[in-house]
């Protein structure tokens, strides 16, 4: 079965997380992604978990499936010439260097567009290509902090807390992918390429929803509230007999159903709970504890089944093993089996975007360092050995 992006060639200069996540989305959906690594390899080849037998990174293996991997010394004139030759036949170049590094290596947009004016050139970075902090290095925890998310996460009496997964990297990769597809659509109409510039701090800032509006409209700076949502109540995580349950009662109609379901219809007569806005104001003054007292003697399964029956959004808090094994994840093929050449059998995430006619899939494992160099560059054995000897390729 054909995939949506078949026929597109992507030159992937990315490392770490946000860039490789972008190019994985493209590769899962059929793009021919050629991952170019320095001779030392992508830094995330050193990030755990590491396979005990082979020493390979499971993180790298998950994040770089469906790609062909080559090594290239871009600081060598011959390596740069090889890169330029690859760019001539490419549709997309993706990099996530710190601003200024691509220019130093002569693989920036201005150099590349002279070789291929129709190229879509995507750059992910911490602070963007043109900003006061452009040349600063950045990791996810820095972006979450400077974007405003860390100060909103955690409980009022706790220290500021980052979101568990690397959400700045992850969503920056998604935004890069979306920007590339937008630029491709425009190129179909105009024939012109362009640059896509996505910053991790911008990405986090864009996710803060009503916290920004609350600050600008009311002059009130939101603070940490634990699992409470400032705009919806009840919207929280409650303890129960065997763990925790998440519950969201998003409007007045659902609140009426909720009160009847838990046997507390008297709440509907309380003037503090008549509207969602009022419930948000007075949630901590009694409603939160009442619900907690009601859930604590019930199991996650009992609560989930009860609220699912009446249409109230509800779900158990699952650990990683439980999340992997739940029927929902399995039915959506969000976990797949693949064989890695040195790690062996792996069980990793599947494709989250489901297309009816051109579905994406995970077909090949992540490449070993330099695995496809000779194949992709079309080198004879002698040419390959010479370039290896001279430090142009691994």
mmCIF file of C-alpha atoms in Angstrom:
data_model
loop_
_atom_site.group_PDB
_atom_site.id
_atom_site.type_symbol
_atom_site.label_atom_id
_atom_site.label_comp_id
_atom_site.label_asym_id
_atom_site.label_seq_id
_atom_site.Cartn_x
_atom_site.Cartn_y
_atom_site.Cartn_z
ATOM 1 C CA UNK A 1 0.000 0.000 0.000
ATOM 2 C CA UNK A 2 1.305 3.459 -0.924
ATOM 3 C CA UNK A 3 2.169 6.036 1.713
ATOM 4 C CA UNK A 4 1.252 9.716 1.657
ATOM 5 C CA UNK A 5 4.777 11.137 1.289
ATOM 6 C CA UNK A 6 6.308 8.628 -1.129
ATOM 7 C CA UNK A 7 8.564 10.335 -3.650
ATOM 8 C CA UNK A 8 9.799 13.029 -1.265
ATOM 9 C CA UNK A 9 13.504 13.012 -0.447
ATOM 10 C CA UNK A 10 14.568 14.460 2.896
ATOM 11 C CA UNK A 11 18.145 15.281 3.874
ATOM 12 C CA UNK A 12 18.220 14.968 7.641
ATOM 13 C CA UNK A 13 20.984 16.819 9.510
ATOM 14 C CA UNK A 14 19.199 16.561 12.844
ATOM 15 C CA UNK A 15 20.364 15.241 16.196
ATOM 16 C CA UNK A 16 19.003 14.798 19.720
ATOM 17 C CA UNK A 17 15.181 14.889 19.770
ATOM 18 C CA UNK A 18 13.074 17.606 18.104
ATOM 19 C CA UNK A 19 14.612 17.312 14.631
ATOM 20 C CA UNK A 20 14.731 13.497 14.519
ATOM 21 C CA UNK A 21 11.125 13.343 15.749
ATOM 22 C CA UNK A 22 10.084 15.555 12.831
ATOM 23 C CA UNK A 23 11.911 13.438 10.262
ATOM 24 C CA UNK A 24 10.541 10.232 11.805
ATOM 25 C CA UNK A 25 7.010 11.492 11.199
ATOM 26 C CA UNK A 26 7.994 12.117 7.565
ATOM 27 C CA UNK A 27 9.713 8.730 7.246
ATOM 28 C CA UNK A 28 6.813 6.812 8.810
ATOM 29 C CA UNK A 29 4.616 8.241 6.079
ATOM 30 C CA UNK A 30 6.810 7.311 3.148
ATOM 31 C CA UNK A 31 9.416 10.046 2.715
ATOM 32 C CA UNK A 32 12.902 8.848 1.781
ATOM 33 C CA UNK A 33 14.860 10.208 4.743
ATOM 34 C CA UNK A 34 18.663 10.197 4.562
ATOM 35 C CA UNK A 35 20.044 10.849 8.031
ATOM 36 C CA UNK A 36 23.514 12.404 7.923
ATOM 37 C CA UNK A 37 25.550 12.026 11.101
ATOM 38 C CA UNK A 38 29.028 13.290 11.949
ATOM 39 C CA UNK A 39 31.643 10.565 12.214
ATOM 40 C CA UNK A 40 31.118 10.583 15.990
ATOM 41 C CA UNK A 41 27.397 9.918 15.543
ATOM 42 C CA UNK A 42 24.230 11.643 16.749
ATOM 43 C CA UNK A 43 24.564 12.595 20.427
ATOM 44 C CA UNK A 44 21.404 10.667 21.303
ATOM 45 C CA UNK A 45 23.196 7.400 20.445
ATOM 46 C CA UNK A 46 24.575 7.858 23.976
ATOM 47 C CA UNK A 47 21.165 8.362 25.619
ATOM 48 C CA UNK A 48 19.555 5.515 27.520
ATOM 49 C CA UNK A 49 18.116 3.066 27.814
ATOM 50 C CA UNK A 50 21.140 1.215 26.404
ATOM 51 C CA UNK A 51 20.972 -2.363 25.181
ATOM 52 C CA UNK A 52 23.126 -4.533 27.450
ATOM 53 C CA UNK A 53 24.436 -6.739 24.634
ATOM 54 C CA UNK A 54 25.122 -4.359 21.769
ATOM 55 C CA UNK A 55 25.519 -1.047 23.597
ATOM 56 C CA UNK A 56 23.010 0.519 21.179
ATOM 57 C CA UNK A 57 20.652 3.232 22.423
ATOM 58 C CA UNK A 58 17.003 2.254 22.586
ATOM 59 C CA UNK A 59 16.164 5.963 22.472
ATOM 60 C CA UNK A 60 18.004 6.373 19.160
ATOM 61 C CA UNK A 61 16.462 3.175 17.795
ATOM 62 C CA UNK A 62 12.915 4.345 18.511
ATOM 63 C CA UNK A 63 13.507 7.843 17.179
ATOM 64 C CA UNK A 64 15.218 7.018 13.890
ATOM 65 C CA UNK A 65 13.294 4.117 12.414
ATOM 66 C CA UNK A 66 12.485 4.068 8.685
ATOM 67 C CA UNK A 67 15.592 6.142 7.823
ATOM 68 C CA UNK A 68 18.773 5.459 5.889
ATOM 69 C CA UNK A 69 21.892 6.470 7.776
ATOM 70 C CA UNK A 70 25.168 7.836 6.429
ATOM 71 C CA UNK A 71 28.168 9.554 7.979
ATOM 72 C CA UNK A 72 29.719 12.678 6.509
ATOM 73 C CA UNK A 73 32.369 15.097 7.692
ATOM 74 C CA UNK A 74 30.857 18.434 6.703
ATOM 75 C CA UNK A 75 33.992 20.268 7.833
ATOM 76 C CA UNK A 76 35.891 18.573 4.989
ATOM 77 C CA UNK A 77 35.512 20.161 1.530
ATOM 78 C CA UNK A 78 34.816 16.795 -0.042
ATOM 79 C CA UNK A 79 32.204 16.001 2.562
ATOM 80 C CA UNK A 80 30.524 19.350 1.922
ATOM 81 C CA UNK A 81 30.608 18.717 -1.842
ATOM 82 C CA UNK A 82 28.910 15.339 -1.319
ATOM 83 C CA UNK A 83 26.255 17.047 0.804
ATOM 84 C CA UNK A 84 25.618 19.679 -1.877
ATOM 85 C CA UNK A 85 25.240 16.913 -4.472
ATOM 86 C CA UNK A 86 22.592 15.258 -2.289
ATOM 87 C CA UNK A 87 20.763 18.569 -1.876
ATOM 88 C CA UNK A 88 20.404 19.028 -5.640
ATOM 89 C CA UNK A 89 17.951 16.121 -5.809
ATOM 90 C CA UNK A 90 16.244 16.698 -2.467
ATOM 91 C CA UNK A 91 12.879 18.210 -1.595
ATOM 92 C CA UNK A 92 13.521 18.988 2.063
ATOM 93 C CA UNK A 93 16.469 19.692 4.345
ATOM 94 C CA UNK A 94 15.929 19.530 8.111
ATOM 95 C CA UNK A 95 18.429 20.626 10.754
ATOM 96 C CA UNK A 96 18.272 21.552 14.419
ATOM 97 C CA UNK A 97 21.639 23.140 15.039
ATOM 98 C CA UNK A 98 21.990 26.057 17.389
ATOM 99 C CA UNK A 99 21.604 29.267 15.353
ATOM 100 C CA UNK A 100 24.871 30.161 13.620
ATOM 101 C CA UNK A 101 26.227 26.614 13.362
ATOM 102 C CA UNK A 102 24.643 25.916 9.962
ATOM 103 C CA UNK A 103 26.126 29.147 8.612
ATOM 104 C CA UNK A 104 29.542 28.179 9.917
ATOM 105 C CA UNK A 105 29.278 24.776 8.215
ATOM 106 C CA UNK A 106 27.884 26.399 5.030
ATOM 107 C CA UNK A 107 24.739 24.272 5.151
ATOM 108 C CA UNK A 108 22.375 27.153 5.997
ATOM 109 C CA UNK A 109 19.353 28.171 3.934
ATOM 110 C CA UNK A 110 21.163 30.867 1.957
ATOM 111 C CA UNK A 111 23.786 28.379 0.751
ATOM 112 C CA UNK A 112 21.261 25.610 0.080
ATOM 113 C CA UNK A 113 18.724 27.714 -1.835
ATOM 114 C CA UNK A 114 21.445 28.677 -4.347
ATOM 115 C CA UNK A 115 21.923 25.006 -5.107
ATOM 116 C CA UNK A 116 18.218 24.123 -5.086
ATOM 117 C CA UNK A 117 15.849 27.139 -5.151
ATOM 118 C CA UNK A 118 12.805 24.896 -4.633
ATOM 119 C CA UNK A 119 14.132 23.394 -1.411
ATOM 120 C CA UNK A 120 12.037 23.402 1.771
ATOM 121 C CA UNK A 121 14.553 24.128 4.521
ATOM 122 C CA UNK A 122 13.362 23.468 8.074
ATOM 123 C CA UNK A 123 15.308 24.596 11.127
ATOM 124 C CA UNK A 124 14.388 23.685 14.692
ATOM 125 C CA UNK A 125 16.251 25.396 17.522
ATOM 126 C CA UNK A 126 15.889 26.556 21.082
ATOM 127 C CA UNK A 127 15.288 30.243 20.421
ATOM 128 C CA UNK A 128 14.782 30.620 16.651
ATOM 129 C CA UNK A 129 17.079 31.793 13.898
ATOM 130 C CA UNK A 130 16.766 35.534 14.505
ATOM 131 C CA UNK A 131 16.286 36.507 18.141
ATOM 132 C CA UNK A 132 18.234 38.032 21.034
ATOM 133 C CA UNK A 133 19.051 34.561 22.374
ATOM 134 C CA UNK A 134 19.418 32.781 19.032
ATOM 135 C CA UNK A 135 22.914 31.466 19.626
ATOM 136 C CA UNK A 136 22.282 30.027 23.069
ATOM 137 C CA UNK A 137 22.180 26.227 23.408
ATOM 138 C CA UNK A 138 18.907 24.786 24.645
ATOM 139 C CA UNK A 139 17.453 21.542 25.956
ATOM 140 C CA UNK A 140 13.846 20.698 26.735
ATOM 141 C CA UNK A 141 13.989 21.649 30.423
ATOM 142 C CA UNK A 142 15.296 25.122 29.502
ATOM 143 C CA UNK A 143 12.549 25.653 26.921
ATOM 144 C CA UNK A 144 9.829 24.508 29.327
ATOM 145 C CA UNK A 145 11.178 26.908 31.963
ATOM 146 C CA UNK A 146 11.656 29.975 29.759
ATOM 147 C CA UNK A 147 8.423 29.357 27.853
ATOM 148 C CA UNK A 148 6.402 29.638 31.081
ATOM 149 C CA UNK A 149 5.286 26.019 31.485
ATOM 150 C CA UNK A 150 7.394 24.913 34.447
ATOM 151 C CA UNK A 151 6.017 27.624 36.736
ATOM 152 C CA UNK A 152 2.485 26.402 35.952
ATOM 153 C CA UNK A 153 3.251 22.741 36.663
ATOM 154 C CA UNK A 154 3.132 21.097 40.071
ATOM 155 C CA UNK A 155 1.292 21.851 43.292
ATOM 156 C CA UNK A 156 1.172 25.252 45.028
ATOM 157 C CA UNK A 157 3.440 24.102 47.851
ATOM 158 C CA UNK A 158 5.928 22.329 45.583
ATOM 159 C CA UNK A 159 8.887 23.518 43.540
ATOM 160 C CA UNK A 160 8.221 24.336 39.858
ATOM 161 C CA UNK A 161 8.120 21.033 37.945
ATOM 162 C CA UNK A 162 8.798 20.238 34.327
ATOM 163 C CA UNK A 163 6.322 18.131 32.364
ATOM 164 C CA UNK A 164 7.615 14.544 32.426
ATOM 165 C CA UNK A 165 8.266 13.812 28.733
ATOM 166 C CA UNK A 166 10.295 16.233 26.609
ATOM 167 C CA UNK A 167 7.263 18.113 25.353
ATOM 168 C CA UNK A 168 9.231 21.091 23.982
ATOM 169 C CA UNK A 169 11.229 18.786 21.754
ATOM 170 C CA UNK A 170 8.262 16.647 20.841
ATOM 171 C CA UNK A 171 5.877 19.425 19.827
ATOM 172 C CA UNK A 172 8.658 21.392 18.119
ATOM 173 C CA UNK A 173 9.171 18.300 15.958
ATOM 174 C CA UNK A 174 5.468 18.231 15.184
ATOM 175 C CA UNK A 175 5.430 21.960 14.357
ATOM 176 C CA UNK A 176 8.442 21.478 12.089
ATOM 177 C CA UNK A 177 6.594 18.704 10.281
ATOM 178 C CA UNK A 178 3.449 20.819 9.926
ATOM 179 C CA UNK A 179 5.510 23.761 8.662
ATOM 180 C CA UNK A 180 7.207 21.546 6.082
ATOM 181 C CA UNK A 181 3.862 20.283 4.810
ATOM 182 C CA UNK A 182 2.548 23.870 4.606
ATOM 183 C CA UNK A 183 5.623 24.914 2.637
ATOM 184 C CA UNK A 184 5.246 21.910 0.324
ATOM 185 C CA UNK A 185 1.629 22.843 -0.370
ATOM 186 C CA UNK A 186 2.692 26.402 -1.196
ATOM 187 C CA UNK A 187 5.445 25.078 -3.459
ATOM 188 C CA UNK A 188 2.873 23.022 -5.360
ATOM 189 C CA UNK A 189 1.096 26.293 -6.200
ATOM 190 C CA UNK A 190 4.041 28.620 -6.721
ATOM 191 C CA UNK A 191 7.084 26.478 -7.420
ATOM 192 C CA UNK A 192 9.003 28.326 -4.704
ATOM 193 C CA UNK A 193 10.762 26.836 -1.704
ATOM 194 C CA UNK A 194 11.099 28.568 1.651
ATOM 195 C CA UNK A 195 12.494 28.297 5.152
ATOM 196 C CA UNK A 196 10.590 26.897 8.141
ATOM 197 C CA UNK A 197 11.841 28.294 11.480
ATOM 198 C CA UNK A 198 10.509 26.751 14.715
ATOM 199 C CA UNK A 199 11.827 27.515 18.205
ATOM 200 C CA UNK A 200 11.356 25.340 21.280
ATOM 201 C CA UNK A 201 10.589 28.305 23.547
ATOM 202 C CA UNK A 202 7.978 29.589 21.057
ATOM 203 C CA UNK A 203 6.483 26.098 20.979
ATOM 204 C CA UNK A 204 6.062 25.912 24.748
ATOM 205 C CA UNK A 205 4.703 29.462 24.880
ATOM 206 C CA UNK A 206 2.098 28.566 22.241
ATOM 207 C CA UNK A 207 0.775 25.733 24.437
ATOM 208 C CA UNK A 208 -0.071 27.822 27.495
ATOM 209 C CA UNK A 209 -3.656 28.431 26.330
ATOM 210 C CA UNK A 210 -5.713 30.554 28.767
ATOM 211 C CA UNK A 211 -2.820 31.244 31.161
ATOM 212 C CA UNK A 212 -1.634 33.910 28.729
ATOM 213 C CA UNK A 213 -5.117 35.364 28.192
ATOM 214 C CA UNK A 214 -5.757 35.435 31.930
ATOM 215 C CA UNK A 215 -2.557 37.419 32.406
ATOM 216 C CA UNK A 216 -3.234 39.900 29.604
ATOM 217 C CA UNK A 217 -6.985 40.327 30.193
ATOM 218 C CA UNK A 218 -7.131 40.412 33.989
ATOM 219 C CA UNK A 219 -3.550 41.155 35.010
ATOM 220 C CA UNK A 220 -3.602 37.979 37.104
ATOM 221 C CA UNK A 221 -0.502 35.799 36.826
ATOM 222 C CA UNK A 222 -1.540 32.118 37.061
ATOM 223 C CA UNK A 223 0.365 29.942 39.517
ATOM 224 C CA UNK A 224 0.703 26.207 40.119
ATOM 225 C CA UNK A 225 -2.579 24.476 40.960
ATOM 226 C CA UNK A 226 -1.674 20.811 40.831
ATOM 227 C CA UNK A 227 -4.140 18.837 38.719
ATOM 228 C CA UNK A 228 -6.857 21.478 38.805
ATOM 229 C CA UNK A 229 -7.803 23.248 35.592
ATOM 230 C CA UNK A 230 -8.305 26.993 36.110
ATOM 231 C CA UNK A 231 -11.196 27.121 33.620
ATOM 232 C CA UNK A 232 -13.163 23.929 34.337
ATOM 233 C CA UNK A 233 -14.433 22.364 37.568
ATOM 234 C CA UNK A 234 -14.548 19.582 38.605
ATOM 235 C CA UNK A 235 -11.439 18.749 36.561
ATOM 236 C CA UNK A 236 -8.961 16.892 38.737
ATOM 237 C CA UNK A 237 -7.308 13.627 39.724
ATOM 238 C CA UNK A 238 -8.798 11.805 42.698
ATOM 239 C CA UNK A 239 -7.517 8.921 44.784
ATOM 240 C CA UNK A 240 -9.465 5.678 44.935
ATOM 241 C CA UNK A 241 -9.028 2.222 46.485
ATOM 242 C CA UNK A 242 -6.407 1.024 44.016
ATOM 243 C CA UNK A 243 -4.808 4.182 42.628
ATOM 244 C CA UNK A 244 -6.019 7.382 40.998
ATOM 245 C CA UNK A 245 -8.716 8.419 38.559
ATOM 246 C CA UNK A 246 -8.885 11.442 36.228
ATOM 247 C CA UNK A 247 -12.229 13.162 35.900
ATOM 248 C CA UNK A 248 -13.394 16.101 33.802
ATOM 249 C CA UNK A 249 -16.831 17.694 34.102
ATOM 250 C CA UNK A 250 -16.622 20.276 31.337
ATOM 251 C CA UNK A 251 -19.986 22.022 31.334
ATOM 252 C CA UNK A 252 -23.178 22.646 33.312
ATOM 253 C CA UNK A 253 -25.092 19.793 31.656
ATOM 254 C CA UNK A 254 -22.384 17.294 32.591
ATOM 255 C CA UNK A 255 -22.318 18.662 36.135
ATOM 256 C CA UNK A 256 -26.027 17.912 36.538
ATOM 257 C CA UNK A 257 -25.436 14.352 35.312
ATOM 258 C CA UNK A 258 -22.415 14.051 37.575
ATOM 259 C CA UNK A 259 -24.301 15.117 40.704
ATOM 260 C CA UNK A 260 -27.062 12.598 40.028
ATOM 261 C CA UNK A 261 -24.538 9.845 39.307
ATOM 262 C CA UNK A 262 -22.681 10.288 42.620
ATOM 263 C CA UNK A 263 -25.920 10.728 44.587
ATOM 264 C CA UNK A 264 -25.352 14.345 45.578
ATOM 265 C CA UNK A 265 -28.124 16.233 43.793
ATOM 266 C CA UNK A 266 -28.138 18.781 46.606
ATOM 267 C CA UNK A 267 -25.037 20.293 44.973
ATOM 268 C CA UNK A 268 -27.273 21.604 42.197
ATOM 269 C CA UNK A 269 -28.999 23.890 44.690
ATOM 270 C CA UNK A 270 -25.750 25.378 45.991
ATOM 271 C CA UNK A 271 -25.422 28.918 44.577
ATOM 272 C CA UNK A 272 -21.633 28.476 44.404
ATOM 273 C CA UNK A 273 -21.949 25.616 41.922
ATOM 274 C CA UNK A 274 -24.622 26.852 39.531
ATOM 275 C CA UNK A 275 -22.208 27.710 36.699
ATOM 276 C CA UNK A 276 -18.826 26.440 35.624
ATOM 277 C CA UNK A 277 -17.256 29.815 36.379
ATOM 278 C CA UNK A 278 -18.602 29.747 39.939
ATOM 279 C CA UNK A 279 -17.478 26.141 40.422
ATOM 280 C CA UNK A 280 -13.955 27.167 39.433
ATOM 281 C CA UNK A 281 -14.013 29.920 42.058
ATOM 282 C CA UNK A 282 -15.372 27.751 44.878
ATOM 283 C CA UNK A 283 -14.059 24.312 43.935
ATOM 284 C CA UNK A 284 -11.560 24.139 46.797
ATOM 285 C CA UNK A 285 -14.144 25.309 49.355
ATOM 286 C CA UNK A 286 -15.828 21.933 49.689
ATOM 287 C CA UNK A 287 -16.579 20.409 46.293
ATOM 288 C CA UNK A 288 -13.083 18.996 45.820
ATOM 289 C CA UNK A 289 -13.128 17.223 49.195
ATOM 290 C CA UNK A 290 -16.691 15.935 48.731
ATOM 291 C CA UNK A 291 -15.737 14.250 45.464
ATOM 292 C CA UNK A 292 -12.537 12.890 47.002
ATOM 293 C CA UNK A 293 -14.490 11.379 49.882
ATOM 294 C CA UNK A 294 -16.849 9.743 47.399
ATOM 295 C CA UNK A 295 -14.155 8.206 45.153
ATOM 296 C CA UNK A 296 -11.782 6.938 47.858
ATOM 297 C CA UNK A 297 -13.749 3.745 48.591
ATOM 298 C CA UNK A 298 -14.219 2.714 44.967
ATOM 299 C CA UNK A 299 -11.851 1.055 42.480
ATOM 300 C CA UNK A 300 -10.568 2.572 39.260
ATOM 301 C CA UNK A 301 -12.569 0.057 37.235
ATOM 302 C CA UNK A 302 -15.806 0.787 39.125
ATOM 303 C CA UNK A 303 -15.432 4.518 38.588
ATOM 304 C CA UNK A 304 -14.427 4.203 34.943
ATOM 305 C CA UNK A 305 -17.408 1.986 34.119
ATOM 306 C CA UNK A 306 -19.838 4.152 36.058
ATOM 307 C CA UNK A 307 -18.869 7.434 34.411
ATOM 308 C CA UNK A 308 -18.454 5.904 30.948
ATOM 309 C CA UNK A 309 -22.061 4.719 31.145
ATOM 310 C CA UNK A 310 -23.380 8.258 31.666
ATOM 311 C CA UNK A 311 -20.952 9.981 29.282
ATOM 312 C CA UNK A 312 -18.662 11.788 31.714
ATOM 313 C CA UNK A 313 -14.981 11.924 30.647
ATOM 314 C CA UNK A 314 -13.030 9.715 33.016
ATOM 315 C CA UNK A 315 -9.933 7.524 32.936
ATOM 316 C CA UNK A 316 -7.608 5.702 35.308
ATOM 317 C CA UNK A 317 -4.082 6.971 35.945
ATOM 318 C CA UNK A 318 -1.932 4.223 34.419
ATOM 319 C CA UNK A 319 1.715 3.404 34.884
ATOM 320 C CA UNK A 320 3.825 2.759 31.792
ATOM 321 C CA UNK A 321 3.237 -1.012 31.719
ATOM 322 C CA UNK A 322 -0.494 -0.549 32.171
ATOM 323 C CA UNK A 323 -0.610 2.108 29.432
ATOM 324 C CA UNK A 324 1.261 -0.134 26.977
ATOM 325 C CA UNK A 325 -0.987 -3.103 27.672
ATOM 326 C CA UNK A 326 -4.360 -1.357 27.693
ATOM 327 C CA UNK A 327 -6.750 -2.532 24.944
ATOM 328 C CA UNK A 328 -7.141 1.019 23.593
ATOM 329 C CA UNK A 329 -3.429 1.345 22.797
ATOM 330 C CA UNK A 330 -3.321 -2.165 21.380
ATOM 331 C CA UNK A 331 -6.385 -1.681 19.190
ATOM 332 C CA UNK A 332 -4.930 1.504 17.726
ATOM 333 C CA UNK A 333 -1.648 -0.270 16.912
ATOM 334 C CA UNK A 334 0.266 2.235 19.007
ATOM 335 C CA UNK A 335 2.794 -0.444 19.936
ATOM 336 C CA UNK A 336 4.557 -2.417 17.213
ATOM 337 C CA UNK A 337 7.236 -5.102 16.975
ATOM 338 C CA UNK A 338 10.396 -4.559 14.961
ATOM 339 C CA UNK A 339 13.747 -6.321 14.705
ATOM 340 C CA UNK A 340 16.879 -4.211 15.155
ATOM 341 C CA UNK A 341 20.091 -5.593 13.619
ATOM 342 C CA UNK A 342 22.029 -5.545 16.910
ATOM 343 C CA UNK A 343 19.465 -5.000 19.676
ATOM 344 C CA UNK A 344 17.170 -7.684 18.277
ATOM 345 C CA UNK A 345 13.384 -7.679 18.821
ATOM 346 C CA UNK A 346 12.035 -4.324 19.970
ATOM 347 C CA UNK A 347 8.545 -3.255 21.042
ATOM 348 C CA UNK A 348 8.149 0.463 20.287
ATOM 349 C CA UNK A 349 5.594 3.168 19.547
ATOM 350 C CA UNK A 350 3.585 2.981 16.329
ATOM 351 C CA UNK A 351 2.264 5.769 14.111
ATOM 352 C CA UNK A 352 -0.190 8.154 15.829
ATOM 353 C CA UNK A 353 -1.599 9.666 12.602
ATOM 354 C CA UNK A 354 -4.046 7.252 10.989
ATOM 355 C CA UNK A 355 -4.686 7.792 7.261
ATOM 356 C CA UNK A 356 -7.419 5.704 5.639
ATOM 357 C CA UNK A 357 -5.922 5.438 2.139
ATOM 358 C CA UNK A 358 -2.181 5.954 2.682
ATOM 359 C CA UNK A 359 -1.405 4.787 6.224
ATOM 360 C CA UNK A 360 2.028 5.226 7.711
ATOM 361 C CA UNK A 361 3.953 2.300 9.176
ATOM 362 C CA UNK A 362 7.228 1.279 10.768
ATOM 363 C CA UNK A 363 9.030 -0.876 8.217
ATOM 364 C CA UNK A 364 12.755 -0.687 8.944
ATOM 365 C CA UNK A 365 14.806 -0.251 12.125
ATOM 366 C CA UNK A 366 17.011 2.735 12.852
ATOM 367 C CA UNK A 367 20.300 2.571 10.952
ATOM 368 C CA UNK A 368 23.587 1.617 12.531
ATOM 369 C CA UNK A 369 26.147 4.415 12.379
ATOM 370 C CA UNK A 370 27.057 4.861 8.706
ATOM 371 C CA UNK A 371 25.118 1.754 7.670
ATOM 372 C CA UNK A 372 23.974 3.114 4.287
ATOM 373 C CA UNK A 373 26.843 5.463 3.426
ATOM 374 C CA UNK A 374 28.215 3.449 0.518
ATOM 375 C CA UNK A 375 24.762 2.598 -0.819
ATOM 376 C CA UNK A 376 23.307 6.126 -0.683
ATOM 377 C CA UNK A 377 26.399 7.796 -2.138
ATOM 378 C CA UNK A 378 26.831 5.150 -4.848
ATOM 379 C CA UNK A 379 30.487 4.576 -4.017
ATOM 380 C CA UNK A 380 32.652 1.748 -5.269
ATOM 381 C CA UNK A 381 34.516 -0.246 -2.651
ATOM 382 C CA UNK A 382 37.758 1.559 -3.474
ATOM 383 C CA UNK A 383 36.127 5.007 -3.336
ATOM 384 C CA UNK A 384 34.476 4.164 -0.034
ATOM 385 C CA UNK A 385 37.713 2.918 1.529
ATOM 386 C CA UNK A 386 39.586 6.003 0.354
ATOM 387 C CA UNK A 387 37.011 8.386 1.870
ATOM 388 C CA UNK A 388 37.102 6.376 5.089
ATOM 389 C CA UNK A 389 40.879 6.568 5.206
ATOM 390 C CA UNK A 390 40.820 10.334 4.657
ATOM 391 C CA UNK A 391 38.220 10.956 7.386
ATOM 392 C CA UNK A 392 35.390 12.076 5.084
ATOM 393 C CA UNK A 393 33.087 9.181 6.036
ATOM 394 C CA UNK A 394 33.184 6.553 8.761
#
